[in-house]
GROMACS .gro file of N, CA and C in nm:
model
  420
    1MET      N    1   2.928  -0.819   6.461
    1MET     CA    2   2.997  -0.792   6.326
    1MET      C    3   2.982  -0.630   6.361
    2ILE      N    4   3.111  -0.587   6.257
    2ILE     CA    5   3.076  -0.473   6.276
    2ILE      C    6   3.036  -0.453   6.075
    3LYS      N    7   2.967  -0.323   6.061
    3LYS     CA    8   2.875  -0.342   5.960
    3LYS      C    9   2.888  -0.180   5.878
    4LYS      N   10   2.978  -0.106   5.955
    4LYS     CA   11   2.991   0.021   5.919
    4LYS      C   12   3.150   0.090   5.967
    5PHE      N   13   3.268   0.118   5.859
    5PHE     CA   14   3.371   0.173   5.935
    5PHE      C   15   3.388   0.294   5.834
    6LYS      N   16   3.385   0.364   5.969
    6LYS     CA   17   3.477   0.506   5.887
    6LYS      C   18   3.556   0.574   5.956
    7ALA      N   19   3.678   0.635   5.857
    7ALA     CA   20   3.786   0.717   5.910
    7ALA      C   21   3.843   0.805   5.790
    8GLY      N   22   3.772   0.924   5.852
    8GLY     CA   23   3.805   1.037   5.802
    8GLY      C   24   3.688   1.019   5.694
    9PRO      N   25   3.712   1.085   5.569
    9PRO     CA   26   3.681   1.064   5.461
    9PRO      C   27   3.631   0.912   5.372
   10VAL      N   28   3.644   0.815   5.449
   10VAL     CA   29   3.665   0.670   5.361
   10VAL      C   30   3.531   0.618   5.465
   11GLU      N   31   3.415   0.579   5.420
   11GLU     CA   32   3.366   0.487   5.486
   11GLU      C   33   3.357   0.337   5.394
   12ILE      N   34   3.328   0.241   5.451
   12ILE     CA   35   3.313   0.130   5.444
   12ILE      C   36   3.201   0.050   5.478
   13GLU      N   37   3.106   0.004   5.400
   13GLU     CA   38   2.980  -0.040   5.472
   13GLU      C   39   2.965  -0.257   5.401
   14LEU      N   40   3.016  -0.313   5.544
   14LEU     CA   41   3.085  -0.431   5.538
   14LEU      C   42   2.941  -0.522   5.495
   15GLU      N   43   2.852  -0.452   5.566
   15GLU     CA   44   2.682  -0.538   5.526
   15GLU      C   45   2.686  -0.580   5.406
   16ARG      N   46   2.665  -0.424   5.371
   16ARG     CA   47   2.648  -0.465   5.198
   16ARG      C   48   2.750  -0.607   5.145
   17VAL      N   49   2.869  -0.604   5.163
   17VAL     CA   50   2.946  -0.653   5.079
   17VAL      C   51   2.923  -0.840   5.131
   18VAL      N   52   2.881  -0.859   5.277
   18VAL     CA   53   2.859  -0.993   5.342
   18VAL      C   54   2.740  -1.001   5.257
   19LYS      N   55   2.633  -0.923   5.231
   19LYS     CA   56   2.525  -0.991   5.124
   19LYS      C   57   2.581  -1.032   5.036
   20GLU      N   58   2.645  -0.944   4.929
   20GLU     CA   59   2.650  -0.968   4.812
   20GLU      C   60   2.704  -1.153   4.817
   21LEU      N   61   2.853  -1.071   4.922
   21LEU     CA   62   2.874  -1.268   4.922
   21LEU      C   63   2.797  -1.376   4.944
   22GLU      N   64   2.670  -1.384   5.013
   22GLU     CA   65   2.637  -1.443   5.043
   22GLU      C   66   2.535  -1.516   4.918
   23GLU      N   67   2.416  -1.407   4.848
   23GLU     CA   68   2.398  -1.390   4.733
   23GLU      C   69   2.536  -1.450   4.637
   24THR      N   70   2.607  -1.443   4.624
   24THR     CA   71   2.703  -1.481   4.479
   24THR      C   72   2.679  -1.629   4.527
   25LYS      N   73   2.755  -1.678   4.681
   25LYS     CA   74   2.695  -1.837   4.692
   25LYS      C   75   2.607  -1.932   4.678
   26LYS      N   76   2.509  -1.826   4.690
   26LYS     CA   77   2.334  -1.889   4.675
   26LYS      C   78   2.369  -1.920   4.514
   27VAL      N   79   2.417  -1.833   4.413
   27VAL     CA   80   2.392  -1.915   4.275
   27VAL      C   81   2.519  -1.969   4.225
   28ALA      N   82   2.643  -1.990   4.311
   28ALA     CA   83   2.713  -2.082   4.292
   28ALA      C   84   2.670  -2.195   4.329
   29ALA      N   85   2.575  -2.207   4.421
   29ALA     CA   86   2.493  -2.360   4.500
   29ALA      C   87   2.482  -2.404   4.357
   30SER      N   88   2.335  -2.322   4.340
   30SER     CA   89   2.219  -2.329   4.203
   30SER      C   90   2.291  -2.381   4.089
   31ALA      N   91   2.394  -2.318   4.065
   31ALA     CA   92   2.523  -2.373   3.916
   31ALA      C   93   2.533  -2.483   3.953
   32GLN      N   94   2.607  -2.530   4.069
   32GLN     CA   95   2.643  -2.662   4.046
   32GLN      C   96   2.547  -2.799   4.067
   33ALA      N   97   2.401  -2.720   4.169
   33ALA     CA   98   2.287  -2.849   4.123
   33ALA      C   99   2.265  -2.853   3.990
   34ARG      N  100   2.219  -2.733   3.912
   34ARG     CA  101   2.224  -2.780   3.790
   34ARG      C  102   2.372  -2.831   3.670
   35VAL      N  103   2.467  -2.841   3.754
   35VAL     CA  104   2.587  -2.918   3.692
   35VAL      C  105   2.566  -3.094   3.731
   36GLN      N  106   2.537  -3.081   3.849
   36GLN     CA  107   2.514  -3.218   3.899
   36GLN      C  108   2.397  -3.305   3.800
   37VAL      N  109   2.323  -3.236   3.771
   37VAL     CA  110   2.194  -3.260   3.706
   37VAL      C  111   2.231  -3.313   3.560
   38VAL      N  112   2.289  -3.205   3.489
   38VAL     CA  113   2.302  -3.256   3.360
   38VAL      C  114   2.415  -3.331   3.321
   39ALA      N  115   2.526  -3.342   3.438
   39ALA     CA  116   2.615  -3.492   3.458
   39ALA      C  117   2.511  -3.597   3.472
   40ALA      N  118   2.439  -3.589   3.580
   40ALA     CA  119   2.353  -3.726   3.560
   40ALA      C  120   2.323  -3.784   3.455
   41LYS      N  121   2.199  -3.674   3.383
   41LYS     CA  122   2.174  -3.686   3.284
   41LYS      C  123   2.259  -3.732   3.161
   42LEU      N  124   2.380  -3.684   3.154
   42LEU     CA  125   2.514  -3.707   3.054
   42LEU      C  126   2.534  -3.884   3.062
   43ASP      N  127   2.560  -3.873   3.214
   43ASP     CA  128   2.544  -4.053   3.238
   43ASP      C  129   2.477  -4.150   3.173
   44GLU      N  130   2.328  -4.116   3.213
   44GLU     CA  131   2.243  -4.189   3.169
   44GLU      C  132   2.197  -4.228   3.019
   45GLY      N  133   2.293  -4.129   2.904
   45GLY     CA  134   2.266  -4.130   2.811
   45GLY      C  135   2.430  -4.203   2.785
   46GLU      N  136   2.529  -4.227   2.845
   46GLU     CA  137   2.623  -4.281   2.826
   46GLU      C  138   2.623  -4.417   2.855
   47ASP      N  139   2.530  -4.438   2.942
   47ASP     CA  140   2.514  -4.602   3.007
   47ASP      C  141   2.405  -4.643   2.884
   48LYS      N  142   2.342  -4.618   2.820
   48LYS     CA  143   2.228  -4.691   2.757
   48LYS      C  144   2.325  -4.680   2.589
   49SER      N  145   2.323  -4.813   2.562
   49SER     CA  146   2.378  -4.852   2.447
   49SER      C  147   2.308  -4.809   2.313
   50GLU      N  148   2.365  -4.676   2.273
   50GLU     CA  149   2.255  -4.607   2.153
   50GLU      C  150   2.435  -4.637   2.062
   51PRO      N  151   2.324  -4.621   1.908
   51PRO     CA  152   2.389  -4.596   1.794
   51PRO      C  153   2.505  -4.516   1.748
   52ALA      N  154   2.612  -4.569   1.711
   52ALA     CA  155   2.718  -4.420   1.705
   52ALA      C  156   2.635  -4.292   1.656
   53GLY      N  157   2.644  -4.178   1.662
   53GLY     CA  158   2.597  -4.059   1.593
   53GLY      C  159   2.497  -4.038   1.679
   54GLN      N  160   2.405  -4.102   1.761
   54GLN     CA  161   2.273  -4.038   1.820
   54GLN      C  162   2.285  -3.999   1.964
   55THR      N  163   2.246  -3.864   1.956
   55THR     CA  164   2.262  -3.832   2.080
   55THR      C  165   2.127  -3.808   2.159
   56SER      N  166   2.063  -3.858   2.154
   56SER     CA  167   1.944  -3.851   2.273
   56SER      C  168   1.916  -3.777   2.392
   57HIS      N  169   2.060  -3.842   2.470
   57HIS     CA  170   2.049  -3.807   2.599
   57HIS      C  171   2.131  -3.682   2.580
   58THR      N  172   2.169  -3.563   2.480
   58THR     CA  173   2.146  -3.442   2.444
   58THR      C  174   2.050  -3.380   2.512
   59SER      N  175   1.913  -3.395   2.451
   59SER     CA  176   1.821  -3.350   2.437
   59SER      C  177   1.745  -3.346   2.577
   60GLY      N  178   1.761  -3.489   2.700
   60GLY     CA  179   1.804  -3.492   2.824
   60GLY      C  180   1.812  -3.399   2.920
   61VAL      N  181   1.972  -3.359   2.847
   61VAL     CA  182   2.064  -3.271   2.901
   61VAL      C  183   1.923  -3.111   2.910
   62ILE      N  184   1.921  -3.075   2.764
   62ILE     CA  185   1.863  -2.985   2.770
   62ILE      C  186   1.765  -2.932   2.839
   63ALA      N  187   1.687  -3.042   2.801
   63ALA     CA  188   1.563  -3.032   2.906
   63ALA      C  189   1.577  -3.000   3.054
   64ALA      N  190   1.666  -3.125   3.135
   64ALA     CA  191   1.729  -3.075   3.228
   64ALA      C  192   1.741  -2.903   3.306
   65LEU      N  193   1.789  -2.882   3.186
   65LEU     CA  194   1.876  -2.715   3.259
   65LEU      C  195   1.728  -2.646   3.185
   66GLN      N  196   1.614  -2.670   3.137
   66GLN     CA  197   1.510  -2.606   3.162
   66GLN      C  198   1.552  -2.447   3.063
   67VAL      N  199   1.597  -2.470   2.950
   67VAL     CA  200   1.671  -2.366   2.863
   67VAL      C  201   1.546  -2.320   2.821
   68THR      N  202   1.492  -2.146   2.832
   68THR     CA  203   1.407  -2.129   2.681
   68THR      C  204   1.453  -2.083   2.583
   69ALA      N  205   1.334  -1.979   2.535
   69ALA     CA  206   1.345  -1.936   2.421
   69ALA      C  207   1.431  -1.836   2.417
   70VAL      N  208   1.409  -1.756   2.476
   70VAL     CA  209   1.532  -1.668   2.478
   70VAL      C  210   1.657  -1.671   2.512
   71GLU      N  211   1.667  -1.783   2.605
   71GLU     CA  212   1.777  -1.813   2.650
   71GLU      C  213   1.900  -1.903   2.479
   72LYS      N  214   1.784  -1.977   2.446
   72LYS     CA  215   1.840  -2.042   2.272
   72LYS      C  216   1.889  -1.926   2.219
   73GLN      N  217   1.778  -1.826   2.189
   73GLN     CA  218   1.796  -1.722   2.103
   73GLN      C  219   1.952  -1.647   2.163
   74VAL      N  220   1.952  -1.570   2.246
   74VAL     CA  221   2.069  -1.558   2.293
   74VAL      C  222   2.194  -1.640   2.258
   75LEU      N  223   2.182  -1.742   2.308
   75LEU     CA  224   2.327  -1.831   2.254
   75LEU      C  225   2.366  -1.811   2.111
   76LYS      N  226   2.245  -1.889   2.059
   76LYS     CA  227   2.266  -1.862   1.930
   76LYS      C  228   2.385  -1.767   1.879
   77ALA      N  229   2.280  -1.655   1.902
   77ALA     CA  230   2.359  -1.527   1.835
   77ALA      C  231   2.512  -1.501   1.906
   78ILE      N  232   2.550  -1.561   2.022
   78ILE     CA  233   2.641  -1.566   2.058
   78ILE      C  234   2.770  -1.608   1.954
   79THR      N  235   2.716  -1.749   1.936
   79THR     CA  236   2.784  -1.913   1.902
   79THR      C  237   2.817  -1.830   1.739
   80GLU      N  238   2.683  -1.799   1.670
   80GLU     CA  239   2.701  -1.749   1.519
   80GLU      C  240   2.758  -1.600   1.474
   81SER      N  241   2.829  -1.575   1.582
   81SER     CA  242   2.878  -1.472   1.559
   81SER      C  243   3.032  -1.491   1.520
   82ARG      N  244   3.085  -1.356   1.467
   82ARG     CA  245   3.209  -1.349   1.421
   82ARG      C  246   3.306  -1.349   1.490
   83PHE      N  247   3.241  -1.277   1.633
   83PHE     CA  248   3.353  -1.292   1.792
   83PHE      C  249   3.342  -1.397   1.832
   84ALA      N  250   3.465  -1.390   1.921
   84ALA     CA  251   3.496  -1.485   1.996
   84ALA      C  252   3.367  -1.473   2.165
   85THR      N  253   3.398  -1.345   2.213
   85THR     CA  254   3.339  -1.312   2.314
   85THR      C  255   3.228  -1.213   2.252
   86ARG      N  256   3.130  -1.173   2.348
   86ARG     CA  257   2.997  -1.107   2.292
   86ARG      C  258   2.953  -1.005   2.376
   87SER      N  259   2.948  -0.884   2.361
   87SER     CA  260   2.864  -0.795   2.481
   87SER      C  261   2.747  -0.811   2.510
   88ILE      N  262   2.696  -0.699   2.550
   88ILE     CA  263   2.531  -0.674   2.614
   88ILE      C  264   2.466  -0.661   2.489
   89THR      N  265   2.550  -0.541   2.448
   89THR     CA  266   2.515  -0.419   2.313
   89THR      C  267   2.502  -0.513   2.216
   90GLY      N  268   2.551  -0.582   2.188
   90GLY     CA  269   2.639  -0.669   2.063
   90GLY      C  270   2.482  -0.761   2.030
   91VAL      N  271   2.486  -0.816   2.170
   91VAL     CA  272   2.395  -0.953   2.142
   91VAL      C  273   2.198  -0.910   2.119
   92SER      N  274   2.204  -0.742   2.185
   92SER     CA  275   2.094  -0.722   2.176
   92SER      C  276   2.083  -0.632   2.014
   93LYS      N  277   2.145  -0.573   1.989
   93LYS     CA  278   2.137  -0.530   1.845
   93LYS      C  279   2.105  -0.678   1.752
   94ASP      N  280   2.164  -0.752   1.791
   94ASP     CA  281   2.164  -0.892   1.699
   94ASP      C  282   2.024  -0.961   1.694
   95THR      N  283   1.963  -0.961   1.795
   95THR     CA  284   1.856  -1.026   1.870
   95THR      C  285   1.739  -0.944   1.868
   96GLY      N  286   1.770  -0.816   1.901
   96GLY     CA  287   1.617  -0.731   1.883
   96GLY      C  288   1.577  -0.718   2.051
   97LEU      N  289   1.642  -0.790   2.075
   97LEU     CA  290   1.586  -0.815   2.243
   97LEU      C  291   1.656  -0.646   2.357
   98SER      N  292   1.581  -0.593   2.459
   98SER     CA  293   1.670  -0.503   2.522
   98SER      C  294   1.776  -0.518   2.609
   99LYS      N  295   1.887  -0.411   2.601
   99LYS     CA  296   2.006  -0.493   2.745
   99LYS      C  297   1.937  -0.496   2.811
  100ALA      N  298   1.803  -0.498   2.898
  100ALA     CA  299   1.801  -0.570   3.020
  100ALA      C  300   1.761  -0.673   3.011
  101VAL      N  301   1.655  -0.732   2.890
  101VAL     CA  302   1.658  -0.878   2.890
  101VAL      C  303   1.783  -0.970   2.865
  102VAL      N  304   1.899  -0.914   2.781
  102VAL     CA  305   1.958  -0.976   2.736
  102VAL      C  306   2.098  -0.959   2.871
  103GLN      N  307   2.065  -0.859   2.977
  103GLN     CA  308   2.171  -0.906   3.076
  103GLN      C  309   2.115  -1.023   3.173
  104VAL      N  310   1.989  -1.006   3.198
  104VAL     CA  311   1.937  -1.089   3.296
  104VAL      C  312   1.970  -1.222   3.261
  105THR      N  313   1.897  -1.296   3.086
  105THR     CA  314   1.907  -1.405   3.036
  105THR      C  315   2.085  -1.445   3.070
  106TYR      N  316   2.189  -1.336   3.067
  106TYR     CA  317   2.337  -1.365   3.074
  106TYR      C  318   2.347  -1.422   3.167
  107GLY      N  319   2.265  -1.340   3.294
  107GLY     CA  320   2.278  -1.405   3.454
  107GLY      C  321   2.232  -1.560   3.434
  108LYS      N  322   2.109  -1.582   3.405
  108LYS     CA  323   2.085  -1.738   3.391
  108LYS      C  324   2.106  -1.832   3.289
  109LEU      N  325   2.216  -1.793   3.196
  109LEU     CA  326   2.257  -1.857   3.111
  109LEU      C  327   2.457  -1.890   3.210
  110ILE      N  328   2.445  -1.835   3.275
  110ILE     CA  329   2.606  -1.811   3.352
  110ILE      C  330   2.561  -1.928   3.449
  111GLU      N  331   2.441  -1.931   3.539
  111GLU     CA  332   2.371  -2.004   3.631
  111GLU      C  333   2.421  -2.128   3.604
  112LYS      N  334   2.306  -2.166   3.494
  112LYS     CA  335   2.331  -2.288   3.386
  112LYS      C  336   2.434  -2.366   3.379
  113GLY      N  337   2.548  -2.327   3.369
  113GLY     CA  338   2.690  -2.331   3.291
  113GLY      C  339   2.701  -2.325   3.177
  114LEU      N  340   2.622  -2.227   3.097
  114LEU     CA  341   2.633  -2.262   2.944
  114LEU      C  342   2.696  -2.087   2.896
  115LEU      N  343   2.697  -2.030   2.962
  115LEU     CA  344   2.804  -1.844   2.948
  115LEU      C  345   2.883  -1.878   3.040
  116GLU      N  346   3.042  -1.829   3.008
  116GLU     CA  347   3.097  -1.774   3.076
  116GLU      C  348   3.152  -1.628   3.077
  117GLN      N  349   3.175  -1.530   3.193
  117GLN     CA  350   3.232  -1.430   3.177
  117GLN      C  351   3.392  -1.395   3.174
  118THR      N  352   3.437  -1.325   3.090
  118THR     CA  353   3.587  -1.223   3.117
  118THR      C  354   3.585  -1.126   3.058
  119LYS      N  355   3.686  -1.023   3.069
  119LYS     CA  356   3.677  -0.884   3.056
  119LYS      C  357   3.791  -0.922   2.878
  120ASN      N  358   3.786  -0.827   2.784
  120ASN     CA  359   3.897  -0.802   2.703
  120ASN      C  360   3.988  -0.710   2.720
  121ASP      N  361   4.054  -0.675   2.627
  121ASP     CA  362   4.185  -0.601   2.648
  121ASP      C  363   4.167  -0.484   2.691
  122GLU      N  364   4.034  -0.383   2.687
  122GLU     CA  365   4.000  -0.289   2.724
  122GLU      C  366   3.947  -0.271   2.883
  123ASP      N  367   3.955  -0.403   2.944
  123ASP     CA  368   3.899  -0.426   3.060
  123ASP      C  369   3.764  -0.441   3.116
  124ARG      N  370   3.703  -0.440   2.933
  124ARG     CA  371   3.531  -0.406   2.939
  124ARG      C  372   3.465  -0.612   2.915
  125LEU      N  373   3.346  -0.608   2.998
  125LEU     CA  374   3.318  -0.754   3.058
  125LEU      C  375   3.222  -0.812   2.894
  126ARG      N  376   3.300  -0.901   2.911
  126ARG     CA  377   3.236  -1.004   2.784
  126ARG      C  378   3.230  -1.166   2.823
  127TRP      N  379   3.147  -1.189   2.760
  127TRP     CA  380   3.050  -1.352   2.758
  127TRP      C  381   3.101  -1.416   2.656
  128TYR      N  382   3.167  -1.547   2.659
  128TYR     CA  383   3.133  -1.636   2.602
  128TYR      C  384   3.090  -1.779   2.611
  129PRO      N  385   3.035  -1.892   2.506
  129PRO     CA  386   2.975  -1.945   2.557
  129PRO      C  387   3.058  -2.092   2.567
  130THR      N  388   3.012  -2.174   2.711
  130THR     CA  389   3.091  -2.296   2.738
  130THR      C  390   3.016  -2.377   2.597
  131ALA      N  391   3.160  -2.507   2.625
  131ALA     CA  392   3.113  -2.650   2.590
  131ALA      C  393   2.969  -2.687   2.549
  132LEU      N  394   2.911  -2.721   2.674
  132LEU     CA  395   2.752  -2.735   2.705
  132LEU      C  396   2.663  -2.630   2.619
  133GLY      N  397   2.739  -2.472   2.617
  133GLY     CA  398   2.652  -2.380   2.619
  133GLY      C  399   2.633  -2.361   2.435
  134ARG      N  400   2.711  -2.418   2.343
  134ARG     CA  401   2.741  -2.452   2.218
  134ARG      C  402   2.659  -2.580   2.184
  135ILE      N  403   2.645  -2.691   2.213
  135ILE     CA  404   2.544  -2.808   2.235
  135ILE      C  405   2.430  -2.710   2.231
  136VAL      N  406   2.380  -2.682   2.349
  136VAL     CA  407   2.252  -2.636   2.320
  136VAL      C  408   2.207  -2.568   2.225
  137ALA      N  409   2.300  -2.392   2.246
  137ALA     CA  410   2.274  -2.363   2.050
  137ALA      C  411   2.258  -2.428   1.960
  138ASN      N  412   2.327  -2.509   1.952
  138ASN     CA  413   2.345  -2.598   1.805
  138ASN      C  414   2.153  -2.695   1.791
  139GLU      N  415   2.132  -2.702   1.914
  139GLU     CA  416   2.024  -2.782   1.933
  139GLU      C  417   1.925  -2.722   1.889
  140ALA      N  418   1.949  -2.625   1.938
  140ALA     CA  419   1.839  -2.457   1.926
  140ALA      C  420   1.762  -2.435   1.789
   0.00000   0.00000   0.00000
């Protein structure tokens, strides 16, 4: 396999790109495994005959996701905001957490299927909660 390619002033490191792709695949596989756990928990909750309006299976889903206190805090800041999407800086200001902590937490929430990433009109990264993320935030 070609690791580096150089043509005049242009140099491309394919090895780094391949490593990043492999890491992305690992994150995707981890997220898929968590989704399967959540789906199984939801199925368990639907199979039980619970009175209408009770959501004890939701607690099981949250427990299966192993959502930390910091992750819940970040999700609450995102869902309770007047903005549909949030930046790292905005959530950092709202929660009092450092930008580094918020950034790492965003990554964990994405892996758990609770947060998704997009870009705004100015091509800047923004994040928003998934439906499951909103449920977890409301339970926090």
